[in-house]
Amino acid sequence: MVTWYKFGEFIESPEITPEIIRNIIDLAKSKTDNAAALPILKIAEVLDRVGQKLSDPEHPIRKEVLNIMPDLIHFSPQMVVAGIEAVCENVRFDSIMKRLAIDLDDPAYIEDFTYNNHFQGYIKAVPQGILAHVSAGNVFVGAVDTLIQGIITKNVNILKMSSFDPVFPLLFAKLILECDPEGIVYPYFSLVPFRGGQLEIETIIKQESDVVIVYGGKETVEAYRNGRGLFTKDVEFGPKYSCVIIDPEEMAKQNTSDVCHAVAKDFTMWEQSACSSPHSVFIKGLHNAEKFAAELKKSFVKLALEYPFPEINVDEKLEITRTRELARVEQALGNSELIIPAIDDQSWTIILEKNPQFNISCQHRTAYIIAIENYDQVFEALSGYGKYIQSVGILADEATLFNLSERLTQMGADRITELGFMSRRKHGTPHDGTRGIAEYVRWVSIGHDMKFTEPFDYKSDEYRDAVTLARLNNLLHYSKEHAAFYVDRIPVTKLSSLSELMKIPILTQDEFKKCLSSGGNEILTGPLQNSISFGSGGTTGNPKFVYRTMEETRFNASRIAKGLRLKTFQKGDVVANLFFAGNMWASFISVNMALEEIGCHILPVGGHIGIENIMTYLRAFKVDGAVSLPSILIGIAQYVEKNNIKDFSIPKLSYGGEHLPQAAEEYLKSVLKCEVIGSASYAINDTGVVGYQCEHCTGGIHHVHEDVHFVEILNPETYEPVLDGEAGNIILTNINRKLMPVIRYDVGDRGRWINKPCACGRKVRLFELLGRSDEVLIIGGDNITVDGVSTAISHIKGLSQNFTMYGKFVGPLDLLEIHVEALSELNENEKALLAEQLIEVLLTLKTTLAAFLSANSIARPRVIVFDPNGIPRNPRTGKIKRVIEERYD
């Protein structure tokens, strides 16, 4: 009886018949559409869990592997452990994403149509359909690795297990079943053992599969090469040989024992049976070769303690004996020198060759050390092997390295490595001349140039939520493992729904500031490399800095670009960046990157150089648009109005960093002749960009960047989710920031969900930003908002939209005090007149406030009018603080 696996069930049969294979193929065909629709993040999440389980020394399946495999495949337990760890590394979430990024250029291609800047359209990597894997028997992890490649490319997979190892793939499948309760992976692959040469079975596979992937020797490859279906693609990994080249001058600069240890490990791993395992070492000079062989002997002895030599079969023992006897003959002739531990000890063999010829070893730690006079002799020795050469480990100076690599790869080699890394495949390393998993997809395209229009935004709530949940679980696991701050805050078990995120405590601003003010070490997950820091807008207390990798910074800027493009700017627009530059400030850098992404002509002016200088640049370039803080834009409008400039306009304005009241927006449109005014984005320096506006969003309404943030809106008293339309505190979790994870952060802003479809057709959620949670003053029993004061000011000619409102006491009574700038310099009488006018308008508009005043339950509002720029700005950010509460500690 043979045991095999079919799309989620283990089966025992007397043998694998053609009828069984036909049934598997028919089932596989019915599953291809469902497999192609699976979110890659969910697939990666399942495989990551498999890796976590397999890496646990106490897990029953790992123990079973270690109990069975050493005797089955003649590897030591230590070597089997190394193989298990290699599999665990390959199925890590980050490893899968890296593999997709390198082999496919971008993991997004396997998920959906993704815009490509060079193509100026959309490209997608579509699964081929059914992949048939014919696995080899040389390295037991190879079968599982090829299966993983088929799984992460969303294909349906049929794996022929080798007779060398009919066990490990089945145990791996058993572990997938344990880790995949949702059925994301296990229903889409089968594992079948059958003997090679069964023509009827092989014909069915070759005719009905979309891709046949063959690992093996010459006969196996040729057996599957002919008779394929018309549209069946073949990917062949036939017999390959590898070698090492060492420049003794370069070795002299390093620790010789370390070099030899690295080479010995390349010979030792997988008992030298992998295609990447070296057979020979070329080294200049006989004396250098002799010294190297002596040191290599010491390294083999040490490695035998780490990876004991396994029990091998009689045929393998005879082959080692034969190799040694031939070496003794050559030694007698003066051509070679045999170095072995003992006559009856076959744990390693070194043969020093004085003639420059490439030798293929009998494996099992058999190393030929070949003395050469020059590198031309290497190429003469390898000339007959050509494309049989796979990996070459090289130790040489830079010039020699590139020269040798050029010649070797032209000859046929495809993989040049550092010493010690021949047995460890680096993600992105070409596999026998292919880009790995790129062979298992079809490339398709949409030629329409609609940059920033993304398919994800139009997916169903269920699909997007599933992707978000996978991202969240990966973030939480990573943060718990790498950031001390989150060790006790994040539960051990993964979330089964988005609502379970509420198990994690809210991160308050005080907690966050404390973390960052002390250097951020507890909340950081790694060293500050390839990263950037930005400062907070605070002016008192210890400085607060936030940290992002450069990749995170570029992605954040691309999301800002999306909103700017959809709402305001077009490719080719001349746009002035008027955010503040320098001083650890993030907005200027991020907006510059975003405008570049759109394709604008950028004027990096900055908002801190004075209105007169700003106007010089804006007029000289006849700008199409500007992006800045509302206070800067209002200042430009005031300058234009004051100086009666008629021949100037800014058709497009984008603002950020502060709330823009409706009255202020109308003022900008009137004075600057704006056609479009929109939010640059809803972004928080601490967490990054959160929301964007499309062409149909107005005021504070934004779409959520669901690929950046998971947004909650909670009741500030109970911290329970609010109903649609109700105001609450905005709680943010950035799902792609890993250097400094920000999880369930109360950012101090208020918002409400908009439960209606947007006219743009996007299904990502809509919310309305209502301003800071502290931008409301309770005066008596009335709520005084920034928008309310802005509306009152808009009724008074001569007053600016730059203002601050204070909550104070006059004795026991509440007092509303407003500081507001005039549009021009005025005398005290003129200021007093405008102040009184504003009080009257405010009491007229706010009838509740007037009623409290009539009842003598509040003090009469007070207004102080300042000259232009008279209200203090934050020296770092240029922002005006809208609300200052002075009544309470």
Tab-separated table of C-alpha atoms in Angstrom, residues 121-280:
chain	number	residue	atom	x	y	z
A	121	GLY	CA	-0.396	50.603	-17.764
A	122	TYR	CA	-1.242	47.602	-15.608
A	123	ILE	CA	0.572	44.276	-15.360
A	124	LYS	CA	-0.490	41.130	-13.550
A	125	ALA	CA	1.141	37.754	-12.915
A	126	VAL	CA	-1.600	35.181	-13.513
A	127	PRO	CA	-1.149	31.590	-12.267
A	128	GLN	CA	-0.381	29.112	-15.025
A	129	GLY	CA	-3.070	26.757	-13.670
A	130	ILE	CA	-1.898	23.217	-12.948
A	131	LEU	CA	1.747	22.689	-12.053
A	132	ALA	CA	3.082	19.129	-12.132
A	133	HIS	CA	6.285	18.786	-10.081
A	134	VAL	CA	8.591	15.849	-10.648
A	135	SER	CA	10.815	16.045	-7.594
A	136	ALA	CA	14.369	14.788	-7.316
A	137	GLY	CA	15.751	12.515	-4.635
A	138	ASN	CA	19.046	14.217	-3.927
A	139	VAL	CA	17.996	16.752	-1.237
A	140	PHE	CA	14.861	15.983	0.752
A	141	VAL	CA	13.792	19.633	1.171
A	142	GLY	CA	13.749	20.181	-2.589
A	143	ALA	CA	10.322	18.589	-3.102
A	144	VAL	CA	8.702	20.798	-0.474
A	145	ASP	CA	10.455	23.896	-1.807
A	146	THR	CA	9.146	23.406	-5.334
A	147	LEU	CA	5.670	22.835	-3.862
A	148	ILE	CA	5.937	26.099	-1.907
A	149	GLN	CA	6.812	27.930	-5.125
A	150	GLY	CA	3.691	26.578	-6.773
A	151	ILE	CA	1.532	27.487	-3.775
A	152	ILE	CA	2.690	31.125	-3.537
A	153	THR	CA	2.049	31.611	-7.247
A	154	LYS	CA	-1.578	30.499	-6.662
A	155	ASN	CA	-1.371	27.440	-8.873
A	156	VAL	CA	-2.961	24.058	-8.248
A	157	ASN	CA	-0.081	21.654	-7.663
A	158	ILE	CA	0.493	17.955	-8.271
A	159	LEU	CA	3.787	16.724	-6.824
A	160	LYS	CA	5.339	13.398	-7.784
A	161	MET	CA	7.220	12.347	-4.673
A	162	SER	CA	10.561	10.674	-5.225
A	163	SER	CA	11.199	7.134	-4.084
A	164	PHE	CA	14.152	8.579	-2.154
A	165	ASP	CA	11.711	10.487	0.102
A	166	PRO	CA	8.002	9.604	0.051
A	167	VAL	CA	7.572	10.852	3.631
A	168	PHE	CA	8.590	14.469	4.263
A	169	PRO	CA	6.121	15.998	1.748
A	170	LEU	CA	3.290	14.055	3.436
A	171	LEU	CA	4.325	15.273	6.892
A	172	PHE	CA	4.499	18.810	5.510
A	173	ALA	CA	0.963	18.400	4.145
A	174	LYS	CA	-0.184	17.126	7.533
A	175	LEU	CA	1.191	20.286	9.127
A	176	ILE	CA	-0.538	22.496	6.542
A	177	LEU	CA	-3.843	20.866	7.407
A	178	GLU	CA	-3.245	21.669	11.067
A	179	CYS	CA	-2.438	25.320	10.305
A	180	ASP	CA	-5.106	25.997	7.685
A	181	PRO	CA	-8.603	25.884	9.224
A	182	GLU	CA	-9.944	28.259	6.546
A	183	GLY	CA	-8.864	26.025	3.668
A	184	ILE	CA	-6.611	28.596	2.035
A	185	VAL	CA	-3.820	26.198	0.998
A	186	TYR	CA	-4.595	22.543	1.686
A	187	PRO	CA	-7.355	22.070	-0.953
A	188	TYR	CA	-5.044	23.038	-3.798
A	189	PHE	CA	-2.284	20.450	-3.953
A	190	SER	CA	-1.816	16.695	-4.251
A	191	LEU	CA	1.153	14.466	-3.448
A	192	VAL	CA	1.478	11.185	-5.325
A	193	PRO	CA	4.215	8.527	-5.324
A	194	PHE	CA	4.705	6.496	-8.494
A	195	ARG	CA	7.681	4.895	-10.185
A	196	GLY	CA	9.456	6.688	-12.981
A	197	GLY	CA	8.945	5.181	-16.417
A	198	GLN	CA	5.191	4.569	-16.073
A	199	LEU	CA	4.468	5.928	-19.533
A	200	GLU	CA	0.674	6.106	-19.313
A	201	ILE	CA	0.793	8.179	-16.110
A	202	GLU	CA	3.598	10.399	-17.415
A	203	THR	CA	1.693	10.999	-20.658
A	204	ILE	CA	-1.407	12.156	-18.781
A	205	ILE	CA	0.702	14.552	-16.724
A	206	LYS	CA	2.542	15.904	-19.760
A	207	GLN	CA	-0.636	16.344	-21.785
A	208	GLU	CA	-2.965	17.793	-19.155
A	209	SER	CA	-0.758	19.996	-16.962
A	210	ASP	CA	-0.073	23.627	-17.764
A	211	VAL	CA	3.528	23.406	-16.565
A	212	VAL	CA	5.699	20.359	-15.926
A	213	ILE	CA	8.627	21.066	-13.592
A	214	VAL	CA	11.264	18.356	-13.715
A	215	TYR	CA	14.129	17.886	-11.280
A	216	GLY	CA	16.482	15.002	-11.941
A	217	GLY	CA	19.103	13.389	-14.084
A	218	LYS	CA	19.429	13.270	-17.842
A	219	GLU	CA	17.042	10.341	-18.310
A	220	THR	CA	14.281	11.870	-16.163
A	221	VAL	CA	14.495	15.222	-17.920
A	222	GLU	CA	14.374	13.624	-21.350
A	223	ALA	CA	11.426	11.431	-20.357
A	224	TYR	CA	9.282	14.510	-19.693
A	225	ARG	CA	10.663	16.619	-22.529
A	226	ASN	CA	8.810	14.886	-25.336
A	227	GLY	CA	5.079	14.350	-25.821
A	228	ARG	CA	3.880	17.440	-23.973
A	229	GLY	CA	0.543	19.068	-24.674
A	230	LEU	CA	0.426	21.928	-27.176
A	231	PHE	CA	0.281	24.570	-24.428
A	232	THR	CA	2.177	22.688	-21.745
A	233	LYS	CA	5.296	24.518	-20.649
A	234	ASP	CA	8.300	22.651	-19.298
A	235	VAL	CA	10.748	23.912	-16.700
A	236	GLU	CA	13.794	21.673	-16.395
A	237	PHE	CA	16.344	21.413	-13.627
A	238	GLY	CA	18.698	18.716	-14.837
A	239	PRO	CA	22.072	17.543	-13.585
A	240	LYS	CA	24.406	20.361	-12.507
A	241	TYR	CA	27.874	20.620	-11.021
A	242	SER	CA	29.545	23.326	-8.967
A	243	CYS	CA	33.037	24.393	-7.973
A	244	VAL	CA	35.094	26.932	-6.009
A	245	ILE	CA	37.792	29.379	-7.147
A	246	ILE	CA	40.144	30.927	-4.569
A	247	ASP	CA	42.685	33.674	-5.084
A	248	PRO	CA	45.440	32.995	-2.487
A	249	GLU	CA	46.328	36.700	-2.291
A	250	GLU	CA	42.778	37.526	-1.259
A	251	MET	CA	42.718	34.573	1.161
A	252	ALA	CA	45.899	35.914	2.782
A	253	LYS	CA	43.975	39.076	3.716
A	254	GLN	CA	41.447	36.990	5.652
A	255	ASN	CA	41.505	34.373	8.373
A	256	THR	CA	42.524	31.198	6.528
A	257	SER	CA	40.742	28.889	8.961
A	258	ASP	CA	37.497	30.848	8.442
A	259	VAL	CA	37.834	30.544	4.657
A	260	CYS	CA	38.455	26.816	4.907
A	261	HIS	CA	35.563	26.340	7.302
A	262	ALA	CA	33.233	28.090	4.822
A	263	VAL	CA	34.416	25.872	1.962
A	264	ALA	CA	34.187	22.719	4.094
A	265	LYS	CA	30.615	23.605	4.988
A	266	ASP	CA	29.707	23.977	1.313
A	267	PHE	CA	31.122	20.452	0.733
A	268	THR	CA	29.372	19.071	3.822
A	269	MET	CA	25.807	20.377	3.514
A	270	TRP	CA	23.292	17.939	2.018
A	271	GLU	CA	26.176	15.422	1.942
A	272	GLN	CA	27.355	17.124	-1.257
A	273	SER	CA	24.316	15.864	-3.166
A	274	ALA	CA	22.809	19.237	-4.153
A	275	CYS	CA	23.460	20.800	-7.534
A	276	SER	CA	25.024	23.720	-5.680
A	277	SER	CA	27.462	21.493	-3.803
A	278	PRO	CA	31.064	22.000	-4.965
A	279	HIS	CA	33.143	19.174	-6.347
A	280	SER	CA	36.454	20.904	-6.892
